[in-house]
mmCIF file of C-alpha atoms in Angstrom:
data_model
loop_
_atom_site.group_PDB
_atom_site.id
_atom_site.type_symbol
_atom_site.label_atom_id
_atom_site.label_comp_id
_atom_site.label_asym_id
_atom_site.label_seq_id
_atom_site.Cartn_x
_atom_site.Cartn_y
_atom_site.Cartn_z
ATOM 1 C CA SER A 1 0.000 0.000 0.000
ATOM 2 C CA TYR A 2 1.047 3.594 -0.317
ATOM 3 C CA PRO A 3 3.052 5.332 0.896
ATOM 4 C CA MET A 4 5.998 2.971 0.592
ATOM 5 C CA PHE A 5 9.754 3.176 0.394
ATOM 6 C CA VAL A 6 11.953 1.844 -2.381
ATOM 7 C CA LYS A 7 15.633 1.389 -1.627
ATOM 8 C CA PRO A 8 18.724 -0.407 -2.827
ATOM 9 C CA ALA A 9 19.342 -3.459 -0.628
ATOM 10 C CA ASN A 10 23.059 -2.807 -0.132
ATOM 11 C CA MET A 11 23.696 0.899 0.176
ATOM 12 C CA GLY A 12 24.243 3.250 3.062
ATOM 13 C CA SER A 13 23.466 6.835 3.968
ATOM 14 C CA SER A 14 20.001 6.586 2.357
ATOM 15 C CA VAL A 15 21.549 6.729 -1.108
ATOM 16 C CA GLY A 16 18.966 5.696 -3.699
ATOM 17 C CA VAL A 17 16.015 5.753 -1.277
ATOM 18 C CA SER A 18 12.673 7.190 -2.406
ATOM 19 C CA LYS A 19 9.347 7.653 -0.683
ATOM 20 C CA VAL A 20 6.616 6.612 -3.102
ATOM 21 C CA ARG A 21 3.198 8.177 -2.515
ATOM 22 C CA ASP A 22 1.267 6.659 -5.442
ATOM 23 C CA ALA A 23 1.570 4.215 -8.356
ATOM 24 C CA GLY A 24 2.697 6.996 -10.677
ATOM 25 C CA GLN A 25 5.954 7.405 -8.714
ATOM 26 C CA LEU A 26 6.831 3.717 -8.402
ATOM 27 C CA ALA A 27 8.649 3.114 -11.727
ATOM 28 C CA ALA A 28 10.907 6.148 -11.281
ATOM 29 C CA ALA A 29 11.749 5.098 -7.710
ATOM 30 C CA LEU A 30 12.610 1.561 -8.842
ATOM 31 C CA ASP A 31 14.807 2.906 -11.655
ATOM 32 C CA PHE A 32 16.556 5.277 -9.242
ATOM 33 C CA ALA A 33 17.253 2.549 -6.652
ATOM 34 C CA ALA A 34 18.439 0.158 -9.387
ATOM 35 C CA ARG A 35 21.239 2.610 -10.224
ATOM 36 C CA PHE A 36 22.854 1.639 -6.924
ATOM 37 C CA ASP A 37 22.187 -2.093 -6.513
ATOM 38 C CA ARG A 38 20.789 -5.080 -8.366
ATOM 39 C CA LYS A 39 18.631 -6.003 -5.350
ATOM 40 C CA LEU A 40 15.867 -3.642 -4.297
ATOM 41 C CA LEU A 41 13.636 -3.433 -1.245
ATOM 42 C CA VAL A 42 10.059 -2.206 -1.393
ATOM 43 C CA GLU A 43 8.438 -1.770 1.990
ATOM 44 C CA ASP A 44 5.392 -0.198 3.561
ATOM 45 C CA ALA A 45 5.952 3.140 5.240
ATOM 46 C CA VAL A 46 5.522 3.103 9.008
ATOM 47 C CA PRO A 47 2.798 5.563 10.094
ATOM 48 C CA ASN A 48 4.092 8.696 11.838
ATOM 49 C CA PRO A 49 7.514 7.100 12.348
ATOM 50 C CA ARG A 50 10.144 8.009 14.878
ATOM 51 C CA GLU A 51 13.658 6.808 14.046
ATOM 52 C CA ILE A 52 15.321 5.125 17.016
ATOM 53 C CA GLU A 53 18.929 3.931 16.890
ATOM 54 C CA VAL A 54 20.851 1.647 19.239
ATOM 55 C CA SER A 55 24.572 0.879 19.215
ATOM 56 C CA VAL A 56 25.571 -2.721 19.959
ATOM 57 C CA LEU A 57 29.012 -3.860 21.074
ATOM 58 C CA GLY A 58 30.351 -7.352 21.665
ATOM 59 C CA ASN A 59 30.991 -10.807 20.309
ATOM 60 C CA HIS A 60 29.386 -13.620 22.306
ATOM 61 C CA ALA A 61 27.714 -11.405 24.903
ATOM 62 C CA PRO A 62 26.753 -8.180 23.091
ATOM 63 C CA VAL A 63 25.429 -5.176 24.985
ATOM 64 C CA ALA A 64 23.300 -2.270 23.826
ATOM 65 C CA SER A 65 23.747 1.438 24.364
ATOM 66 C CA VAL A 66 21.034 3.828 25.382
ATOM 67 C CA PRO A 67 18.758 4.451 22.400
ATOM 68 C CA GLY A 68 18.984 7.686 20.454
ATOM 69 C CA GLU A 69 16.435 9.363 18.251
ATOM 70 C CA ILE A 70 16.832 11.099 14.910
ATOM 71 C CA VAL A 71 14.341 13.858 14.138
ATOM 72 C CA PRO A 72 14.839 14.459 10.415
ATOM 73 C CA GLY A 73 14.629 17.972 9.086
ATOM 74 C CA ASN A 74 13.226 16.603 5.825
ATOM 75 C CA GLU A 75 10.197 14.399 5.255
ATOM 76 C CA PHE A 76 12.369 11.375 6.094
ATOM 77 C CA TYR A 77 16.005 10.898 7.059
ATOM 78 C CA ASP A 78 17.318 11.024 3.500
ATOM 79 C CA TYR A 79 20.846 11.714 2.270
ATOM 80 C CA ASN A 80 20.300 15.472 2.278
ATOM 81 C CA ALA A 81 18.964 15.452 5.839
ATOM 82 C CA LYS A 82 22.016 13.451 6.931
ATOM 83 C CA TYR A 83 24.807 15.304 5.172
ATOM 84 C CA ILE A 84 23.762 18.457 3.351
ATOM 85 C CA ASP A 85 20.872 20.351 4.922
ATOM 86 C CA ASP A 86 22.124 20.182 8.532
ATOM 87 C CA ASN A 87 18.533 20.453 9.733
ATOM 88 C CA SER A 88 18.045 17.199 11.639
ATOM 89 C CA ASP A 89 18.178 16.784 15.416
ATOM 90 C CA LEU A 90 19.870 13.995 17.362
ATOM 91 C CA ILE A 91 18.248 13.328 20.721
ATOM 92 C CA ILE A 92 20.278 11.229 23.148
ATOM 93 C CA PRO A 93 18.813 9.494 25.018
ATOM 94 C CA ALA A 94 15.695 8.998 22.910
ATOM 95 C CA ARG A 95 12.417 10.251 24.337
ATOM 96 C CA LEU A 96 11.123 6.820 25.352
ATOM 97 C CA ASP A 97 9.653 5.514 28.578
ATOM 98 C CA ALA A 98 11.816 3.035 30.490
ATOM 99 C CA ALA A 99 9.933 -0.049 29.245
ATOM 100 C CA SER A 100 10.177 1.000 25.575
ATOM 101 C CA SER A 101 13.859 1.837 25.995
ATOM 102 C CA GLU A 102 14.609 -1.601 27.438
ATOM 103 C CA GLN A 103 12.483 -3.282 24.770
ATOM 104 C CA VAL A 104 14.277 -1.620 21.851
ATOM 105 C CA ARG A 105 17.670 -2.357 23.424
ATOM 106 C CA ALA A 106 16.700 -6.032 23.726
ATOM 107 C CA TYR A 107 15.502 -6.040 20.114
ATOM 108 C CA ALA A 108 18.816 -4.530 18.994
ATOM 109 C CA VAL A 109 20.835 -7.238 20.753
ATOM 110 C CA ALA A 110 18.516 -9.940 19.379
ATOM 111 C CA ALA A 111 18.933 -8.657 15.799
ATOM 112 C CA PHE A 112 22.720 -8.512 16.284
ATOM 113 C CA GLN A 113 22.765 -12.123 17.509
ATOM 114 C CA VAL A 114 20.365 -13.501 14.893
ATOM 115 C CA LEU A 115 22.540 -12.067 12.134
ATOM 116 C CA ASP A 116 25.657 -13.437 13.887
ATOM 117 C CA CYS A 117 27.250 -10.000 14.050
ATOM 118 C CA GLU A 118 30.531 -9.478 15.856
ATOM 119 C CA GLY A 119 32.268 -6.408 17.201
ATOM 120 C CA LEU A 120 29.913 -3.569 16.452
ATOM 121 C CA ALA A 121 26.706 -2.612 14.729
ATOM 122 C CA ARG A 122 24.143 0.149 14.904
ATOM 123 C CA VAL A 123 20.623 -1.207 14.811
ATOM 124 C CA ASP A 124 17.975 1.208 13.546
ATOM 125 C CA PHE A 125 14.262 0.975 14.230
ATOM 126 C CA LEU A 126 11.146 2.823 13.208
ATOM 127 C CA LEU A 127 8.668 3.380 16.007
ATOM 128 C CA ASP A 128 5.079 3.418 14.740
ATOM 129 C CA GLY A 129 3.603 6.667 16.018
ATOM 130 C CA VAL A 130 0.124 5.132 16.016
ATOM 131 C CA SER A 131 0.574 1.659 17.539
ATOM 132 C CA GLY A 132 3.804 2.212 19.481
ATOM 133 C CA GLU A 133 5.271 -0.894 17.803
ATOM 134 C CA PHE A 134 8.963 -1.075 16.865
ATOM 135 C CA PHE A 135 9.983 -2.170 13.362
ATOM 136 C CA LEU A 136 13.541 -3.167 12.534
ATOM 137 C CA ASN A 137 14.664 -0.816 9.782
ATOM 138 C CA GLU A 138 18.265 -1.878 9.249
ATOM 139 C CA VAL A 139 21.414 -3.229 10.841
ATOM 140 C CA ASN A 140 24.505 -1.181 10.052
ATOM 141 C CA THR A 141 27.453 -3.534 10.438
ATOM 142 C CA MET A 142 29.891 -0.748 9.608
ATOM 143 C CA PRO A 143 28.324 2.374 11.112
ATOM 144 C CA GLY A 144 29.887 5.805 10.959
ATOM 145 C CA PHE A 145 32.606 6.151 13.573
ATOM 146 C CA THR A 146 33.610 9.789 13.648
ATOM 147 C CA ARG A 147 33.228 11.778 16.847
ATOM 148 C CA ILE A 148 29.950 13.175 15.474
ATOM 149 C CA SER A 149 28.524 9.790 14.398
ATOM 150 C CA MET A 150 25.633 8.230 16.306
ATOM 151 C CA TYR A 151 27.488 5.003 17.135
ATOM 152 C CA PRO A 152 30.130 6.571 19.415
ATOM 153 C CA LYS A 153 27.721 9.279 20.619
ATOM 154 C CA LEU A 154 25.322 6.634 21.917
ATOM 155 C CA TRP A 155 28.151 4.866 23.736
ATOM 156 C CA GLU A 156 29.393 8.113 25.212
ATOM 157 C CA ALA A 157 25.873 8.754 26.560
ATOM 158 C CA SER A 158 26.027 5.207 27.973
ATOM 159 C CA GLY A 159 29.236 5.973 29.865
ATOM 160 C CA VAL A 160 31.798 4.594 27.395
ATOM 161 C CA SER A 161 34.271 7.228 26.182
ATOM 162 C CA TYR A 162 35.542 7.305 22.590
ATOM 163 C CA PRO A 163 39.056 6.051 23.526
ATOM 164 C CA GLU A 164 37.560 3.295 25.716
ATOM 165 C CA LEU A 165 35.224 2.305 22.879
ATOM 166 C CA VAL A 166 38.127 2.012 20.435
ATOM 167 C CA ASP A 167 40.048 -0.045 22.987
ATOM 168 C CA ARG A 168 37.095 -2.404 23.511
ATOM 169 C CA LEU A 169 36.669 -2.850 19.755
ATOM 170 C CA VAL A 170 40.351 -3.734 19.345
ATOM 171 C CA ARG A 171 40.064 -6.281 22.178
ATOM 172 C CA LEU A 172 36.953 -7.784 20.559
ATOM 173 C CA ALA A 173 38.774 -8.074 17.218
ATOM 174 C CA LEU A 174 41.726 -9.783 18.875
ATOM 175 C CA GLU A 175 39.333 -12.170 20.637
ATOM 176 C CA ARG A 176 37.652 -13.040 17.311
ATOM 177 C CA HIS A 177 41.040 -13.534 15.654
ATOM 178 C CA ALA A 178 42.235 -15.872 18.427
ATOM 179 C CA GLU A 179 39.035 -17.931 18.178
ATOM 180 C CA ARG A 180 39.393 -18.265 14.434
ATOM 181 C CA GLN A 181 42.966 -19.452 14.797
ATOM 182 C CA GLU A 182 41.583 -22.485 16.649
ATOM 183 C CA ASN A 183 39.678 -23.563 13.518
ATOM 184 C CA GLN A 184 41.242 -26.036 11.161
ATOM 185 C CA THR A 185 41.999 -24.394 7.816
ATOM 186 C CA THR A 186 43.292 -27.408 5.863
ATOM 187 C CA ARG A 187 41.977 -30.890 5.312
#
């Protein structure tokens, strides 16, 4: 049903994403997304969405940061809202009650584990403004990592400084490497 979103399956930063309001816009949106990937996603729009993001850190026992919220300055959090227009707001921690905050953090860890992620990921959700239900939007297995990126900002708000975060990620990588060295690599 409309509205819907069309997006390339394997892009970042909302490149190639279009909001489609009616059948007359669908072909152009598909053509645009197909410029960036051979696989496309077409999905229903979430009513009155709020974008909630959670950073996850770990290997076998991942933990989640406090959730953050993106309030896009444009109709949705498109490329321009992220990088050009400078009109979006980042709210950390997200404006959620305690139960919703814990629920979305648990969902983020569950998504991380189901996909067998290791090290780091930022897990993004859309919160239905009508039903209050969370929808998994995407798992960013290589999220932005500058001092202004959400991933480290969420950890900083959770009490983990940028240098400590880098140190923990290096330790997690070394742990993964050591585990993989235990695997047989020849027959």
